[in-house]
Tab-separated table of C-alpha atoms in Angstrom:
chain	number	residue	atom	x	y	z
A	1	MET	CA	31.288	33.742	11.024
A	2	SER	CA	33.668	33.938	9.567
A	3	GLN	CA	33.999	35.305	6.238
A	4	ASN	CA	37.086	34.251	5.179
A	5	GLY	CA	37.198	33.119	1.176
A	6	LEU	CA	33.720	35.700	1.113
A	7	ARG	CA	33.746	36.970	-2.204
A	8	PHE	CA	31.369	38.987	-4.534
A	9	THR	CA	31.376	38.962	-7.781
A	10	LEU	CA	29.402	41.366	-10.578
A	11	ASP	CA	28.564	39.677	-14.059
A	12	VAL	CA	28.259	42.601	-16.798
A	13	ASP	CA	27.375	42.048	-21.007
A	14	GLY	CA	30.304	41.527	-22.883
A	15	LEU	CA	33.080	41.684	-20.487
A	16	THR	CA	34.319	38.143	-18.669
A	17	GLN	CA	33.550	37.662	-14.982
A	18	THR	CA	37.159	38.082	-14.571
A	19	ALA	CA	37.403	41.903	-16.068
A	20	THR	CA	35.764	43.085	-13.024
A	21	ALA	CA	35.338	42.893	-8.567
A	22	VAL	CA	33.270	44.366	-6.559
A	23	VAL	CA	34.649	46.580	-3.609
A	24	SER	CA	31.400	47.075	-2.064
A	25	PHE	CA	27.852	47.420	-2.229
A	26	THR	CA	25.352	48.665	0.103
A	27	LEU	CA	21.344	47.838	-0.934
A	28	TYR	CA	18.529	50.290	0.153
A	29	GLN	CA	15.531	48.624	1.067
A	30	ASN	CA	11.586	50.159	2.182
A	31	LEU	CA	8.140	48.647	2.419
A	32	SER	CA	6.265	49.907	-0.275
A	33	THR	CA	9.234	51.178	-1.665
A	34	PRO	CA	11.821	50.795	-4.707
A	35	PHE	CA	14.707	48.896	-3.330
A	36	LEU	CA	18.401	50.870	-4.488
A	37	LEU	CA	21.646	48.765	-4.717
A	38	THR	CA	25.239	50.967	-5.246
A	39	VAL	CA	28.178	48.471	-6.847
A	40	ASP	CA	31.331	50.015	-6.373
A	41	ILE	CA	33.939	48.138	-8.516
A	42	ALA	CA	37.470	47.892	-9.580
A	43	SER	CA	38.867	47.029	-12.286
A	44	ASP	CA	42.324	46.084	-15.155
A	45	ARG	CA	40.220	48.293	-17.529
A	46	SER	CA	40.909	52.005	-18.226
A	47	GLY	CA	38.427	51.957	-20.647
A	48	LEU	CA	35.365	51.165	-19.203
A	49	THR	CA	32.457	53.841	-17.999
A	50	ALA	CA	29.455	54.391	-15.650
A	51	VAL	CA	25.874	54.030	-17.561
A	52	SER	CA	22.676	54.335	-15.100
């Protein structure tokens, strides 16, 4: 399957959809345990801070 043009997006409250771009992500899941999703994003906005 060709991945040309394949793009993932991330909606962030208070930001336009074009303010961030998904660089990579990893999803860990297993039976009977919570899942963990990590997302690396890029943005041209210098004032963004990570909150977990």
